[in-house]
Amino acid sequence: MKKVIAATTLASLLLAQAAFASTGTITFQGAIVKTPCAIPAATWVSYAQKPASYRMARQAAPTPYCADATATQSVQISRIVTTEDRAGDVRNEPVRSMVTVVYN
C-alpha cells in the first residue's frame, strides 16, 4: 500500500512540474551562431598547411557580423580518393583534398 501511495504521489508531483514548466517564457536576443564568412578555399588550404598562419588568423580581431578563423577550433586537410577515381595504380590518381573546419 505504501508503494502505491508513493508512486501516486510521485506521479502527481511530476505532472505538476510538467504543468509549471509549460507555462514559462524564454526570452532570447541575438543569434546563437554567426554565419560563416566568405573565406576562399585557398585560404583554408593555406591555414591547414601552415599552422603558424592559422594561429595568427585565430588571434586577430573577430569579425562582428560573420564567423571567421577566430570562431574556429581547428582546420585540417586530408587526401581523398573517390571510387570513380580509383585506378589500378594509386600514384597515377589525381590528388584531391578535403579541408575540414571545425567552428566553435
Short mmCIF file of N, CA and C in Angstrom, two decimals:
data_model
loop_
_atom_site.label_atom_id
_atom_site.label_comp_id
_atom_site.label_asym_id
_atom_site.label_seq_id
_atom_site.Cartn_x
_atom_site.Cartn_y
_atom_site.Cartn_z
N MET A 1 0.81 -1.19 0.00
CA MET A 1 0.00 0.00 0.00
C MET A 1 0.86 1.26 0.00
N LYS A 2 1.98 1.20 0.78
CA LYS A 2 2.87 2.36 0.84
C LYS A 2 3.49 2.63 -0.53
N LYS A 3 3.81 1.57 -1.28
CA LYS A 3 4.39 1.73 -2.61
C LYS A 3 3.40 2.39 -3.56
N VAL A 4 2.13 2.03 -3.47
CA VAL A 4 1.11 2.61 -4.33
C VAL A 4 0.95 4.10 -4.01
N ILE A 5 0.93 4.46 -2.74
CA ILE A 5 0.80 5.86 -2.33
C ILE A 5 2.03 6.65 -2.79
N ALA A 6 3.20 6.07 -2.62
CA ALA A 6 4.43 6.74 -3.04
C ALA A 6 4.45 6.95 -4.55
N ALA A 7 4.03 5.94 -5.29
CA ALA A 7 4.01 6.05 -6.75
C ALA A 7 3.00 7.09 -7.21
N THR A 8 1.85 7.11 -6.58
CA THR A 8 0.81 8.10 -6.92
C THR A 8 1.28 9.51 -6.60
N THR A 9 1.91 9.68 -5.46
CA THR A 9 2.43 10.99 -5.07
C THR A 9 3.51 11.45 -6.04
N LEU A 10 4.40 10.56 -6.38
CA LEU A 10 5.47 10.90 -7.31
C LEU A 10 4.91 11.27 -8.68
N ALA A 11 3.94 10.52 -9.16
CA ALA A 11 3.33 10.81 -10.46
C ALA A 11 2.64 12.16 -10.45
N SER A 12 1.92 12.47 -9.37
CA SER A 12 1.24 13.77 -9.31
C SER A 12 2.24 14.92 -9.22
N LEU A 13 3.36 14.72 -8.53
CA LEU A 13 4.39 15.76 -8.47
C LEU A 13 5.02 15.99 -9.84
N LEU A 14 5.29 14.91 -10.56
CA LEU A 14 5.87 15.04 -11.90
C LEU A 14 4.91 15.75 -12.85
N LEU A 15 3.63 15.42 -12.77
CA LEU A 15 2.64 16.10 -13.60
C LEU A 15 2.54 17.58 -13.25
N ALA A 16 2.62 17.90 -11.97
CA ALA A 16 2.57 19.30 -11.55
C ALA A 16 3.79 20.06 -12.08
N GLN A 17 4.96 19.44 -12.04
CA GLN A 17 6.17 20.09 -12.57
C GLN A 17 6.05 20.31 -14.06
N ALA A 18 5.49 19.34 -14.77
CA ALA A 18 5.32 19.49 -16.22
C ALA A 18 4.36 20.63 -16.52
N ALA A 19 3.32 20.77 -15.73
CA ALA A 19 2.36 21.85 -15.95
C ALA A 19 3.02 23.21 -15.73
N PHE A 20 3.83 23.33 -14.68
CA PHE A 20 4.50 24.60 -14.43
C PHE A 20 5.57 24.88 -15.48
N ALA A 21 6.25 23.85 -15.94
CA ALA A 21 7.31 24.06 -16.93
C ALA A 21 6.74 24.54 -18.25
N SER A 22 5.53 24.13 -18.58
CA SER A 22 4.96 24.52 -19.87
C SER A 22 4.42 25.95 -19.87
N THR A 23 4.36 26.61 -18.73
CA THR A 23 3.81 27.97 -18.68
C THR A 23 4.90 29.03 -18.65
N GLY A 24 6.18 28.64 -18.68
CA GLY A 24 7.27 29.61 -18.60
C GLY A 24 7.51 30.32 -19.91
N THR A 25 8.32 31.37 -19.86
CA THR A 25 8.68 32.15 -21.04
C THR A 25 10.19 32.26 -21.11
N ILE A 26 10.74 32.01 -22.29
CA ILE A 26 12.17 32.17 -22.52
C ILE A 26 12.35 33.33 -23.48
N THR A 27 13.17 34.30 -23.09
CA THR A 27 13.44 35.45 -23.94
C THR A 27 14.89 35.36 -24.41
N PHE A 28 15.09 35.53 -25.70
CA PHE A 28 16.44 35.43 -26.27
C PHE A 28 16.66 36.59 -27.22
N GLN A 29 17.81 37.24 -27.10
CA GLN A 29 18.17 38.31 -28.02
C GLN A 29 19.50 37.97 -28.66
N GLY A 30 19.61 38.25 -29.95
CA GLY A 30 20.86 37.97 -30.66
C GLY A 30 20.75 36.70 -31.47
N ALA A 31 21.88 36.13 -31.79
CA ALA A 31 21.93 34.90 -32.58
C ALA A 31 22.76 33.87 -31.84
N ILE A 32 22.40 32.63 -32.00
CA ILE A 32 23.15 31.56 -31.37
C ILE A 32 24.49 31.39 -32.10
N VAL A 33 24.46 31.42 -33.41
CA VAL A 33 25.68 31.30 -34.20
C VAL A 33 25.69 32.34 -35.30
N LYS A 34 26.88 32.72 -35.71
CA LYS A 34 27.03 33.61 -36.86
C LYS A 34 27.19 32.75 -38.11
N THR A 35 26.80 33.29 -39.24
CA THR A 35 27.05 32.58 -40.49
C THR A 35 28.53 32.66 -40.82
N PRO A 36 29.07 31.64 -41.45
CA PRO A 36 30.50 31.68 -41.80
C PRO A 36 30.81 32.81 -42.77
N CYS A 37 31.97 33.42 -42.59
CA CYS A 37 32.44 34.47 -43.51
C CYS A 37 32.79 33.82 -44.85
N ALA A 38 32.76 34.62 -45.89
CA ALA A 38 33.13 34.14 -47.23
C ALA A 38 34.65 34.14 -47.34
N ILE A 39 35.25 33.05 -46.90
CA ILE A 39 36.71 32.90 -46.94
C ILE A 39 37.03 31.94 -48.07
N PRO A 40 37.91 32.34 -49.00
CA PRO A 40 38.25 31.47 -50.13
C PRO A 40 38.82 30.13 -49.68
N ALA A 41 38.55 29.10 -50.44
CA ALA A 41 39.06 27.77 -50.13
C ALA A 41 40.58 27.75 -50.07
N ALA A 42 41.22 28.54 -50.92
CA ALA A 42 42.68 28.59 -50.93
C ALA A 42 43.23 29.09 -49.59
N THR A 43 42.50 29.98 -48.95
CA THR A 43 42.92 30.49 -47.64
C THR A 43 42.86 29.39 -46.60
N TRP A 44 41.76 28.60 -46.60
CA TRP A 44 41.65 27.50 -45.65
C TRP A 44 42.72 26.45 -45.90
N VAL A 45 43.03 26.18 -47.17
CA VAL A 45 44.10 25.23 -47.50
C VAL A 45 45.42 25.74 -46.95
N SER A 46 45.68 27.03 -47.12
CA SER A 46 46.90 27.63 -46.60
C SER A 46 46.96 27.50 -45.07
N TYR A 47 45.84 27.77 -44.40
CA TYR A 47 45.80 27.63 -42.94
C TYR A 47 46.08 26.20 -42.51
N ALA A 48 45.52 25.21 -43.26
CA ALA A 48 45.73 23.81 -42.91
C ALA A 48 47.17 23.38 -43.13
N GLN A 49 47.81 23.94 -44.14
CA GLN A 49 49.19 23.56 -44.45
C GLN A 49 50.22 24.35 -43.64
N LYS A 50 49.83 25.51 -43.14
CA LYS A 50 50.76 26.36 -42.39
C LYS A 50 50.13 26.72 -41.04
N PRO A 51 50.33 25.89 -40.03
CA PRO A 51 49.70 26.13 -38.73
C PRO A 51 50.04 27.49 -38.11
N ALA A 52 51.20 28.02 -38.40
CA ALA A 52 51.56 29.33 -37.84
C ALA A 52 50.65 30.43 -38.37
N SER A 53 50.33 30.38 -39.66
CA SER A 53 49.43 31.39 -40.22
C SER A 53 48.01 31.22 -39.67
N TYR A 54 47.60 29.98 -39.42
CA TYR A 54 46.28 29.73 -38.83
C TYR A 54 46.23 30.28 -37.40
N ARG A 55 47.29 30.07 -36.62
CA ARG A 55 47.33 30.62 -35.26
C ARG A 55 47.22 32.13 -35.28
N MET A 56 47.91 32.77 -36.22
CA MET A 56 47.84 34.24 -36.32
C MET A 56 46.43 34.68 -36.70
N ALA A 57 45.78 33.97 -37.60
CA ALA A 57 44.42 34.33 -38.01
C ALA A 57 43.44 34.16 -36.85
N ARG A 58 43.65 33.16 -36.01
CA ARG A 58 42.76 32.94 -34.86
C ARG A 58 42.94 34.02 -33.80
N GLN A 59 44.12 34.65 -33.75
CA GLN A 59 44.38 35.67 -32.74
C GLN A 59 44.00 37.06 -33.20
N ALA A 60 43.58 37.21 -34.44
CA ALA A 60 43.17 38.52 -34.96
C ALA A 60 41.85 38.94 -34.32
N ALA A 61 41.49 40.19 -34.55
CA ALA A 61 40.20 40.69 -34.04
C ALA A 61 39.07 39.98 -34.79
N PRO A 62 38.07 39.48 -34.07
CA PRO A 62 36.98 38.77 -34.75
C PRO A 62 36.11 39.70 -35.59
N THR A 63 35.58 39.16 -36.65
CA THR A 63 34.65 39.89 -37.49
C THR A 63 33.29 39.90 -36.79
N PRO A 64 32.68 41.07 -36.60
CA PRO A 64 31.45 41.11 -35.80
C PRO A 64 30.21 40.53 -36.48
N TYR A 65 30.18 40.46 -37.79
CA TYR A 65 28.96 40.05 -38.48
C TYR A 65 29.00 38.64 -39.06
N CYS A 66 30.14 37.96 -39.01
CA CYS A 66 30.22 36.59 -39.50
C CYS A 66 31.32 35.84 -38.75
N ALA A 67 31.32 34.52 -38.88
CA ALA A 67 32.29 33.67 -38.19
C ALA A 67 33.51 33.47 -39.08
N ASP A 68 34.63 34.02 -38.67
CA ASP A 68 35.87 33.87 -39.41
C ASP A 68 36.78 32.87 -38.69
N ALA A 69 38.07 32.92 -38.93
CA ALA A 69 39.00 31.96 -38.32
C ALA A 69 39.03 32.08 -36.80
N THR A 70 38.68 33.25 -36.26
CA THR A 70 38.67 33.41 -34.80
C THR A 70 37.56 32.59 -34.15
N ALA A 71 36.58 32.17 -34.91
CA ALA A 71 35.45 31.39 -34.38
C ALA A 71 35.60 29.90 -34.66
N THR A 72 36.83 29.46 -34.90
CA THR A 72 37.07 28.04 -35.21
C THR A 72 37.92 27.38 -34.14
N GLN A 73 37.82 26.06 -34.09
CA GLN A 73 38.65 25.28 -33.17
C GLN A 73 39.82 24.64 -33.89
N SER A 74 39.59 24.23 -35.15
CA SER A 74 40.66 23.56 -35.88
C SER A 74 40.39 23.60 -37.37
N VAL A 75 41.45 23.39 -38.13
CA VAL A 75 41.35 23.24 -39.58
C VAL A 75 42.37 22.17 -39.96
N GLN A 76 41.95 21.24 -40.81
CA GLN A 76 42.86 20.18 -41.24
C GLN A 76 42.57 19.82 -42.68
N ILE A 77 43.57 19.26 -43.33
CA ILE A 77 43.44 18.87 -44.72
C ILE A 77 43.70 17.37 -44.82
N SER A 78 42.88 16.70 -45.64
CA SER A 78 43.02 15.25 -45.83
C SER A 78 42.99 14.93 -47.31
N ARG A 79 43.78 13.96 -47.72
CA ARG A 79 43.77 13.49 -49.10
C ARG A 79 42.62 12.51 -49.24
N ILE A 80 41.86 12.64 -50.31
CA ILE A 80 40.74 11.73 -50.55
C ILE A 80 40.83 11.15 -51.95
N VAL A 81 40.31 9.95 -52.08
CA VAL A 81 40.20 9.28 -53.38
C VAL A 81 38.79 8.72 -53.45
N THR A 82 38.03 9.15 -54.44
CA THR A 82 36.67 8.63 -54.60
C THR A 82 36.72 7.35 -55.41
N THR A 83 35.66 6.57 -55.36
CA THR A 83 35.65 5.28 -56.06
C THR A 83 35.72 5.45 -57.57
N GLU A 84 35.15 6.53 -58.12
CA GLU A 84 35.22 6.70 -59.57
C GLU A 84 36.62 7.12 -60.04
N ASP A 85 37.45 7.62 -59.12
CA ASP A 85 38.81 7.99 -59.46
C ASP A 85 39.79 6.83 -59.30
N ARG A 86 39.36 5.80 -58.64
CA ARG A 86 40.26 4.72 -58.28
C ARG A 86 40.72 3.97 -59.53
N ALA A 87 41.99 3.85 -59.67
CA ALA A 87 42.58 3.15 -60.81
C ALA A 87 43.47 2.03 -60.27
N GLY A 88 44.11 1.32 -61.16
CA GLY A 88 44.99 0.25 -60.73
C GLY A 88 46.21 0.77 -59.98
N ASP A 89 46.70 1.93 -60.38
CA ASP A 89 47.90 2.48 -59.76
C ASP A 89 47.53 3.75 -59.00
N VAL A 90 47.65 3.73 -57.69
CA VAL A 90 47.27 4.87 -56.85
C VAL A 90 48.13 6.09 -57.17
N ARG A 91 49.37 5.88 -57.61
CA ARG A 91 50.26 7.01 -57.89
C ARG A 91 49.79 7.84 -59.09
N ASN A 92 48.99 7.26 -59.98
CA ASN A 92 48.52 7.98 -61.16
C ASN A 92 47.19 8.70 -60.93
N GLU A 93 46.59 8.54 -59.75
CA GLU A 93 45.31 9.18 -59.48
C GLU A 93 45.51 10.67 -59.20
N PRO A 94 44.54 11.48 -59.60
CA PRO A 94 44.65 12.91 -59.28
C PRO A 94 44.54 13.11 -57.77
N VAL A 95 45.32 14.02 -57.26
CA VAL A 95 45.29 14.31 -55.83
C VAL A 95 44.12 15.23 -55.54
N ARG A 96 43.26 14.80 -54.66
CA ARG A 96 42.14 15.62 -54.22
C ARG A 96 42.27 15.76 -52.72
N SER A 97 41.86 16.93 -52.24
CA SER A 97 41.96 17.18 -50.82
C SER A 97 40.64 17.68 -50.28
N MET A 98 40.42 17.40 -49.01
CA MET A 98 39.24 17.91 -48.32
C MET A 98 39.73 18.67 -47.10
N VAL A 99 39.26 19.91 -46.98
CA VAL A 99 39.60 20.73 -45.84
C VAL A 99 38.43 20.69 -44.87
N THR A 100 38.71 20.35 -43.63
CA THR A 100 37.69 20.29 -42.59
C THR A 100 37.92 21.44 -41.61
N VAL A 101 36.90 22.28 -41.43
CA VAL A 101 36.97 23.40 -40.50
C VAL A 101 35.96 23.14 -39.39
N VAL A 102 36.42 23.16 -38.15
CA VAL A 102 35.54 22.94 -37.00
C VAL A 102 35.33 24.30 -36.33
N TYR A 103 34.06 24.76 -36.37
CA TYR A 103 33.70 26.03 -35.74
C TYR A 103 33.36 25.81 -34.27
N ASN A 104 33.47 26.85 -33.48
CA ASN A 104 33.14 26.78 -32.04
C ASN A 104 31.67 26.53 -31.85
#
